[in-house]
mmCIF file of C-alpha atoms in Angstrom:
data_model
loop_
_atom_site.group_PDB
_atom_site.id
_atom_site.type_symbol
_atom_site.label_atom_id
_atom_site.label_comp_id
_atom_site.label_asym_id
_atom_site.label_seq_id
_atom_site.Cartn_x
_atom_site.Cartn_y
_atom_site.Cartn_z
ATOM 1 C CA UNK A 130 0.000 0.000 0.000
ATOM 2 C CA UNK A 131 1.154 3.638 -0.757
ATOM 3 C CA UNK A 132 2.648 5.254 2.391
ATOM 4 C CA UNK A 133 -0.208 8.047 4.192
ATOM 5 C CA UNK A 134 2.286 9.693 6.272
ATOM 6 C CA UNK A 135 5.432 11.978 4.614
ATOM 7 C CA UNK A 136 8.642 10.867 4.903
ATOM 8 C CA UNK A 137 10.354 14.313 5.838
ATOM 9 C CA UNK A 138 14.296 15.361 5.876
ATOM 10 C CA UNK A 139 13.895 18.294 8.935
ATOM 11 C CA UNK A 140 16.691 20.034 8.585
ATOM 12 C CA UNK A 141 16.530 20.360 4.816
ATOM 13 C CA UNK A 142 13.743 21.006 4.932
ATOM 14 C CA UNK A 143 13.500 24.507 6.934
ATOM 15 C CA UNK A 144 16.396 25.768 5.344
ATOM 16 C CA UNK A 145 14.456 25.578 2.376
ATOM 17 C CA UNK A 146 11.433 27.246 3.779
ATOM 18 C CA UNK A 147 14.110 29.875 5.185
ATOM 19 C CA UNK A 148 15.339 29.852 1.755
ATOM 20 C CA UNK A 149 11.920 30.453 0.299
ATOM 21 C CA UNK A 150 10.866 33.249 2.994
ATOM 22 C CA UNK A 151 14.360 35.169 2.081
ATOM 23 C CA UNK A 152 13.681 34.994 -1.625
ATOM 24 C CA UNK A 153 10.024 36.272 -1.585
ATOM 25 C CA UNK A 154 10.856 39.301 1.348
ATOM 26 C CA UNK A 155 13.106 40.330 -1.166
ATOM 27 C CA UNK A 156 11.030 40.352 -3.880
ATOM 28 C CA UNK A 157 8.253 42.201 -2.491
ATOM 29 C CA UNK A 158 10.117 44.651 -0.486
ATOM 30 C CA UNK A 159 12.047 45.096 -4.306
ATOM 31 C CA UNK A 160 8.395 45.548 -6.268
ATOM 32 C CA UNK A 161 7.407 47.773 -2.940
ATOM 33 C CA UNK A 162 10.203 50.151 -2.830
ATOM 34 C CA UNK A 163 9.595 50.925 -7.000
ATOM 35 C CA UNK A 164 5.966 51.823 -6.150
ATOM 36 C CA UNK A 165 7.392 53.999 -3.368
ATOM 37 C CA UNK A 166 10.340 55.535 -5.511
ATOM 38 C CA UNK A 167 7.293 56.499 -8.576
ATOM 39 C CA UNK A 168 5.042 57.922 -4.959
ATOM 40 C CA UNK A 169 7.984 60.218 -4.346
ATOM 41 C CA UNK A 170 8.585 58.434 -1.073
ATOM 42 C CA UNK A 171 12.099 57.755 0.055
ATOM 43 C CA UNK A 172 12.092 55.614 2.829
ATOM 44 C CA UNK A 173 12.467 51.922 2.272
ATOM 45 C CA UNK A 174 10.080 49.154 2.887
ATOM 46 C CA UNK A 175 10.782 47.249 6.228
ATOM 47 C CA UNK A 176 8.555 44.962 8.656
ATOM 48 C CA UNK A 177 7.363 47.598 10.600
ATOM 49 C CA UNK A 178 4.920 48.738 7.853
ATOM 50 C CA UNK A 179 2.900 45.213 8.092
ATOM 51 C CA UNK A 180 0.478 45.887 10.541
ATOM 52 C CA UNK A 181 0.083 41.819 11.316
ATOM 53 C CA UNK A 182 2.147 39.261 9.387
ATOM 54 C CA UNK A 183 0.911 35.964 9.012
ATOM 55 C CA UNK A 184 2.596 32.201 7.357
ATOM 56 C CA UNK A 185 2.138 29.498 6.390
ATOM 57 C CA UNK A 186 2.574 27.092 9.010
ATOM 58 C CA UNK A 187 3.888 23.637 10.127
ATOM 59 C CA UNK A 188 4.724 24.067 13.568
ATOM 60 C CA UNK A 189 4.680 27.329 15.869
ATOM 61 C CA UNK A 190 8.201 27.778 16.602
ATOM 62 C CA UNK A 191 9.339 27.666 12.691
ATOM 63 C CA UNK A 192 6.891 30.658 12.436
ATOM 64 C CA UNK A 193 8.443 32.679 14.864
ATOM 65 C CA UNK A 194 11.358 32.410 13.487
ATOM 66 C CA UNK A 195 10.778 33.055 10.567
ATOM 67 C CA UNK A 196 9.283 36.407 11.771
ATOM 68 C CA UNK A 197 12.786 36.937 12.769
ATOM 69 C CA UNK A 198 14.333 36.368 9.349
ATOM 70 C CA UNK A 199 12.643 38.843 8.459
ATOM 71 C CA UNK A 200 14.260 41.099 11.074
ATOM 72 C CA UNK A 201 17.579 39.861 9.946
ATOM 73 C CA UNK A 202 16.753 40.771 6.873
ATOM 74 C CA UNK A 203 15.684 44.410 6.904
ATOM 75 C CA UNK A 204 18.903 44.430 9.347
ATOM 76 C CA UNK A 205 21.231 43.331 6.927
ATOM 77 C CA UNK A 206 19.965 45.526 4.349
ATOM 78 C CA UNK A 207 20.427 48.400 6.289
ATOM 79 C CA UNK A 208 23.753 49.700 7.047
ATOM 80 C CA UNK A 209 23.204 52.265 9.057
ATOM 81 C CA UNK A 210 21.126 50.207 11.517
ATOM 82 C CA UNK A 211 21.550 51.052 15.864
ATOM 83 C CA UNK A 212 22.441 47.663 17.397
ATOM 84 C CA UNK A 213 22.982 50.107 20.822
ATOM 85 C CA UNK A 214 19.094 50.145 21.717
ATOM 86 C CA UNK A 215 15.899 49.386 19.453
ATOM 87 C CA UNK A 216 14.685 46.315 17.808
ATOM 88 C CA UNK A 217 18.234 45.589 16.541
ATOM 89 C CA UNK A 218 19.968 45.931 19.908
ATOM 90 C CA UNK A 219 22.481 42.849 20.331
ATOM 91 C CA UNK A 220 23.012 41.883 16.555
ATOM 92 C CA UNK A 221 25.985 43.860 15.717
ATOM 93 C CA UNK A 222 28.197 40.971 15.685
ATOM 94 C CA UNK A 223 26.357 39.423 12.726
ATOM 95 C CA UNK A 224 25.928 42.824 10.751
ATOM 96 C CA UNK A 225 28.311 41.237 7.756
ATOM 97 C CA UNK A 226 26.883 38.014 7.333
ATOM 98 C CA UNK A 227 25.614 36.786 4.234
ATOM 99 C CA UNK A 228 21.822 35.494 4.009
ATOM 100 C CA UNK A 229 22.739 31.822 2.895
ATOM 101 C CA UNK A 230 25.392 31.401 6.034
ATOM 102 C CA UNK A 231 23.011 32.149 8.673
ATOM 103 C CA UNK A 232 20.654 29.157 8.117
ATOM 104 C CA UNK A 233 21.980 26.768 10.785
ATOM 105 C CA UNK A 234 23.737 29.227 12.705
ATOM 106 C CA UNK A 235 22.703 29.193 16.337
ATOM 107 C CA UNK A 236 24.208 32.112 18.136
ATOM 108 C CA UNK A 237 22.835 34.111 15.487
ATOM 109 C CA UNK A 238 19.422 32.227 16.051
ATOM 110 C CA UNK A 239 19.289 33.228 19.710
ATOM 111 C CA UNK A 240 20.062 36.719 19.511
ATOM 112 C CA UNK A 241 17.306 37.219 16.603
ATOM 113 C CA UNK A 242 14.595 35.358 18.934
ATOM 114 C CA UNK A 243 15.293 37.618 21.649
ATOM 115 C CA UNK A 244 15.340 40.723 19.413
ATOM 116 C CA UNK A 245 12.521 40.036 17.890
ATOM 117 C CA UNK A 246 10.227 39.151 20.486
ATOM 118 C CA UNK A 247 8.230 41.980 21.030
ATOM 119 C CA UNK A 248 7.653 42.143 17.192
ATOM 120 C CA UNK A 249 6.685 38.622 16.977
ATOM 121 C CA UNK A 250 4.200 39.852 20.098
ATOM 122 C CA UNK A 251 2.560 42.296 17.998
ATOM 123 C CA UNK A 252 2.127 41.419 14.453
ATOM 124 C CA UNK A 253 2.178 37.475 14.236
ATOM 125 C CA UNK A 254 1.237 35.399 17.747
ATOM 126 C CA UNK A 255 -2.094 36.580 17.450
ATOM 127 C CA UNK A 256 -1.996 34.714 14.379
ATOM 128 C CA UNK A 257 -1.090 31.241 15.924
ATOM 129 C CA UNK A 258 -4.649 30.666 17.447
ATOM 130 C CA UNK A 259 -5.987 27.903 15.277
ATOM 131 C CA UNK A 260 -2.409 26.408 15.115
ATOM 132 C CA UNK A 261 -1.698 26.725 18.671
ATOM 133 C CA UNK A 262 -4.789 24.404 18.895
ATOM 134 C CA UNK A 263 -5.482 22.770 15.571
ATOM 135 C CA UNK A 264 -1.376 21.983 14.434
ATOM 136 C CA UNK A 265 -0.674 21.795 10.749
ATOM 137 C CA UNK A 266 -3.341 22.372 9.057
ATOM 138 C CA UNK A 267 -0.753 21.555 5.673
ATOM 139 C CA UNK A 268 -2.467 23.879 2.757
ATOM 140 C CA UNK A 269 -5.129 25.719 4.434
ATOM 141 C CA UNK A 270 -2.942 26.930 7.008
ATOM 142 C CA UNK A 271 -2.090 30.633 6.206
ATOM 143 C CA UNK A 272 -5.796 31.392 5.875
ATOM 144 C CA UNK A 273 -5.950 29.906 9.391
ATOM 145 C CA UNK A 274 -3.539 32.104 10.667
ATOM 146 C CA UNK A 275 -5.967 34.940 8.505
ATOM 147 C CA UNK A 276 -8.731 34.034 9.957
ATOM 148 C CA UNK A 277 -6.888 33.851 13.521
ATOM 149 C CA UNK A 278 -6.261 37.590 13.418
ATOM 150 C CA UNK A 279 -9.414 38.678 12.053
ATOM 151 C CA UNK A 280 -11.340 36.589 14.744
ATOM 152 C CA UNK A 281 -9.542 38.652 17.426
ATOM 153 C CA UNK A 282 -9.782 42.366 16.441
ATOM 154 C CA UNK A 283 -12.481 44.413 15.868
ATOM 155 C CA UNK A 284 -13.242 46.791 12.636
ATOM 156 C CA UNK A 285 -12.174 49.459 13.924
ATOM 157 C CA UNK A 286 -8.869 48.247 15.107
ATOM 158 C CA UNK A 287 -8.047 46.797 11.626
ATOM 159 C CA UNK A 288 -9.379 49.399 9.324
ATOM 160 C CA UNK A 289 -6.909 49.829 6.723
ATOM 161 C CA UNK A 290 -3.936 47.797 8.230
ATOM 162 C CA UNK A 291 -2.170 45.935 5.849
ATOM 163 C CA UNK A 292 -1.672 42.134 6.257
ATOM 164 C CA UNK A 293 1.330 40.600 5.130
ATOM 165 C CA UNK A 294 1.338 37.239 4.159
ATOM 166 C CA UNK A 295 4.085 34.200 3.310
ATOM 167 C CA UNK A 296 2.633 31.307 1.682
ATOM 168 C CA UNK A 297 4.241 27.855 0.881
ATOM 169 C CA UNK A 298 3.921 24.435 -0.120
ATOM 170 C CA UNK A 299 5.736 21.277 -1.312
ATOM 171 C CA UNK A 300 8.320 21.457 -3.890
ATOM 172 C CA UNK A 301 9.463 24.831 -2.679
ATOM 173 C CA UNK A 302 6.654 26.922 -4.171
ATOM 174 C CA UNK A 303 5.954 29.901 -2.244
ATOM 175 C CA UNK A 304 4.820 33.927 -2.463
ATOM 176 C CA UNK A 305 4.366 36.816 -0.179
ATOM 177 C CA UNK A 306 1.967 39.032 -0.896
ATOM 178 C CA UNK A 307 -0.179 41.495 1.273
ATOM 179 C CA UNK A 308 -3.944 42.669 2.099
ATOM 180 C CA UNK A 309 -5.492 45.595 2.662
ATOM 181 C CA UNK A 310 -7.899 45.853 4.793
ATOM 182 C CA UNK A 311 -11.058 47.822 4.239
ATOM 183 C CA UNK A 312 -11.734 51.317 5.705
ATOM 184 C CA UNK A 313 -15.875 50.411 5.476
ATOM 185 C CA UNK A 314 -15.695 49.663 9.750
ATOM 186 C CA UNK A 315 -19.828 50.969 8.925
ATOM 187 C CA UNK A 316 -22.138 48.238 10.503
ATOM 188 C CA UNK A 317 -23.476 45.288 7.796
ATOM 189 C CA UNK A 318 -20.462 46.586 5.934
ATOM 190 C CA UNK A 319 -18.668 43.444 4.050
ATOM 191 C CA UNK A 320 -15.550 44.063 7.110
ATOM 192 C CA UNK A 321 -18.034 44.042 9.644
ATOM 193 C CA UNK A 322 -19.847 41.197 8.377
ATOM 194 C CA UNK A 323 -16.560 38.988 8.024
ATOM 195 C CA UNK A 324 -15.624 39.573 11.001
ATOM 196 C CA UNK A 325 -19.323 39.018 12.394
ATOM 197 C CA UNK A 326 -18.922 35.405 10.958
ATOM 198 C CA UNK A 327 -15.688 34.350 12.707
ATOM 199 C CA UNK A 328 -15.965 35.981 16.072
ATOM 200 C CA UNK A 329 -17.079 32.733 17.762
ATOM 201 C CA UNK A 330 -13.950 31.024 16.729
ATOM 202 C CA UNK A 331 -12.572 30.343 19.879
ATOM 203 C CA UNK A 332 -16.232 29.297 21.198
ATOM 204 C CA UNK A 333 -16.299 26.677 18.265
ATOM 205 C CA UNK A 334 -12.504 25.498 18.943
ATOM 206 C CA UNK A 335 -13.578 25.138 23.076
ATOM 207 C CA UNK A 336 -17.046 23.115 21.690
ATOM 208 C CA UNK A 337 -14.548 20.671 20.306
ATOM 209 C CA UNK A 338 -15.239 16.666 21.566
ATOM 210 C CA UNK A 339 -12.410 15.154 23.384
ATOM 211 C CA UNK A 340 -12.174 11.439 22.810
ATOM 212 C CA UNK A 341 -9.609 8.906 24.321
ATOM 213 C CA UNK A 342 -6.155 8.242 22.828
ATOM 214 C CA UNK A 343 -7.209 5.183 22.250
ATOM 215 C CA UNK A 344 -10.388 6.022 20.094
ATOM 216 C CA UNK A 345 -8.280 8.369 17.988
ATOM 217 C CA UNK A 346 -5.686 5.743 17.466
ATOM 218 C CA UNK A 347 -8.193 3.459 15.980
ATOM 219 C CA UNK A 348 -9.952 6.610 13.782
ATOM 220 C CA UNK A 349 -6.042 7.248 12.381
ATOM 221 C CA UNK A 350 -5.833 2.834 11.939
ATOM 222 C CA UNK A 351 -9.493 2.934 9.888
ATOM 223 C CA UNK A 352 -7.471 5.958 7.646
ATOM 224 C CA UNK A 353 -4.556 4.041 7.338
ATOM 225 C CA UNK A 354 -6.335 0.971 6.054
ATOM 226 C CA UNK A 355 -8.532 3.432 3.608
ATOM 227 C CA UNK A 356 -7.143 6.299 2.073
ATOM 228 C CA UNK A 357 -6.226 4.444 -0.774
ATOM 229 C CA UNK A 358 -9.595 2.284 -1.743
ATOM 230 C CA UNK A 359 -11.666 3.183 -4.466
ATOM 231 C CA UNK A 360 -15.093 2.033 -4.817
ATOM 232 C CA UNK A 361 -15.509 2.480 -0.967
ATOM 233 C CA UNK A 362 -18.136 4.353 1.111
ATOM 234 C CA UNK A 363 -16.697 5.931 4.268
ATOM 235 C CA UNK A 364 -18.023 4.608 7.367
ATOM 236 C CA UNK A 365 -19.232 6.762 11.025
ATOM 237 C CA UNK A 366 -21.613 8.737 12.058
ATOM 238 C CA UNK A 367 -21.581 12.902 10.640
ATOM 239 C CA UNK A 368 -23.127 13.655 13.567
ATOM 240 C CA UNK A 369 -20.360 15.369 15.253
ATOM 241 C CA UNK A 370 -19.055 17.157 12.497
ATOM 242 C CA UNK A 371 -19.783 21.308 13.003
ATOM 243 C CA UNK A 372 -22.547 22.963 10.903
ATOM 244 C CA UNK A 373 -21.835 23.578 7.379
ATOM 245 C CA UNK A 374 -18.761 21.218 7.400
ATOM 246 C CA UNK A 375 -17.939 19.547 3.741
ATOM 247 C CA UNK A 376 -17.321 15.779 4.632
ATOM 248 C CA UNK A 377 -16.584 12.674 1.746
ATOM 249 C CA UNK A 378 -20.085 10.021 0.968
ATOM 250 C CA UNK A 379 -18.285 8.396 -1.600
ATOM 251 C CA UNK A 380 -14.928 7.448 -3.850
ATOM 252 C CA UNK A 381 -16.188 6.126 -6.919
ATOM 253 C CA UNK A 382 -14.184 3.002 -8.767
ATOM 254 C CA UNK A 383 -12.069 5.661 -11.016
ATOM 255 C CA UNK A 384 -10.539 7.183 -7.461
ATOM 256 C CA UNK A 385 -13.555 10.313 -8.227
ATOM 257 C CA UNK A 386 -14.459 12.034 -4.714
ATOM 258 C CA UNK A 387 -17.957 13.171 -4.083
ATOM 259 C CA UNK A 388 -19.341 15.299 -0.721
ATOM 260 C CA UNK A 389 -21.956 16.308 1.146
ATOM 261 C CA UNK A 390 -22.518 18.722 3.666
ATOM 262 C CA UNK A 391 -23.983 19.212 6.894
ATOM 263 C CA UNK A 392 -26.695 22.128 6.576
ATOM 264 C CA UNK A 393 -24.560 25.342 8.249
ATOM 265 C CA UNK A 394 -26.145 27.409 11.273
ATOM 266 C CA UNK A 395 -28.433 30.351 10.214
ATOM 267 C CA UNK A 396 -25.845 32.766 11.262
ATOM 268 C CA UNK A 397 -23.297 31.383 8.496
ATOM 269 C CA UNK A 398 -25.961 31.003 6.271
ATOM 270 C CA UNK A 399 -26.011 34.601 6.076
ATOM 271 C CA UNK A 400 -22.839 35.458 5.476
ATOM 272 C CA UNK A 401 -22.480 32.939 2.709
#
């Protein structure tokens, strides 16, 4: 049977998210500081201008370092940066480095952390709610972290911040791109109304059901012995799934996948 579970190389394979994240920053702070030069505006494009920053995300920690990277590299970008007090405070020892050196570099590691904490704080923990709880959600996961943020300010408080956003998948592909939020805070707005929809998230994540270790073990052994099969009708009860959750009825004998759904609440039905 074909293997359910990837077969992962760790350390390759954060350098090569690290890799990715450098890449991208420096595209878009590139494409960024040309739409600044043509506004007439001088100053260069660093972190601070993301209101929240949010990525994709396989395990907590990786994300906040990653915030950090991109600390390092506004840092080493800017030679005229203060390492006697400020955000940079403590990295002047590593002010020459080059990007592709630093990747397994630990003192360097340490002192960015620590820098960087009260960023990290600010403009991406919030972000970490559904992963905090959930883990890797694999694809969907930087529209958890989206939805994280926007579950835990109000209208007002987000009006026209912008979102920045690192995205990335198997076989390296990746982007970072940014939102802008609306300044329409007005109520049944489409802000107000988006944010209406996911302000019970941590209600829903606290109405999860625990089961035994044991009863999840056998769930993951039924999954094990199944994700393959064709012809095959899924077996259990939908009965615990949330309101207006998409679940699999059938795999057809051509591998095709067909769904259902649970009928959602009224409340999402009228956001949908």
């Amino acid at each position: 049977a074909l293997p359910i579970y990837p077969v992962v190389d760790g350390k390759l394979s954060i350098e090569c998210y690290f890799s990715a994240l450098d890449q991208c920053y420096s595209v878009y702070r590139k494409k960024i500081n040309e739409q600044q030069k043509r506004d007439e505006i001088s100053k260069p494009f660093t972190l601070s201008e993301f209101q929240h920053m949010i990525f994709h995300t396989p395990f907590c920690k990786l994300v906040q370092k990653s915030l950090a990277r991109l600390m390092l590299n506004d840092f080493l970008s800017d030679s005229s940066a203060n390492t006697e007090s400020g955000i940079y405070q403590g990295l002047e020892a590593f002010r020459g480095m080059k990007l592709e050196d630093t990747y397994s570099n630990k003192e360097l590691e340490k002192a960015l952390l620590k820098a960087s904490q009260g960023v990290f704080n600010e403009k991406t923990k919030p972000s970490l709610l559904l992963s905090t709880q959930n883990g890797n959600m694999y694809t969907p996961s930087v529209y958890g972290c989206l939805a994280s943020v926007l579950a835990q300010y109000s209208a007002q408080q987000l009006a026209g911040s912008r979102i920045g956003a690192f995205s990335y998948g198997s076989g390296l592909a990746s982007s970072m791109f940014s939102l802008r939020v609306s300044q329409d805070t007005a109520p049944g707005s489409p802000l107000n109304n988006l944010l209406s929809s996911l302000s019970d998230l941590p209600e829903r994540l606290e109405a999860r059901k625990r089961i035994k270790p044991e009863q999840f073990a056998d769930i993951m052994k039924m999954k094990e012995e199944t994700h393959h099969l064709a012809n095959y009708t899924p077996q259990g009860s939908v009965s615990d799934l949330a309101p207006g959750t998409w679940y699999l009825t059938q795999v057809d004998e051509k591998h095709r996948r067909f769904y259902s759904r649970r009928p959602p609440t009224e409340k999402e039905a009228v956001h949908q």
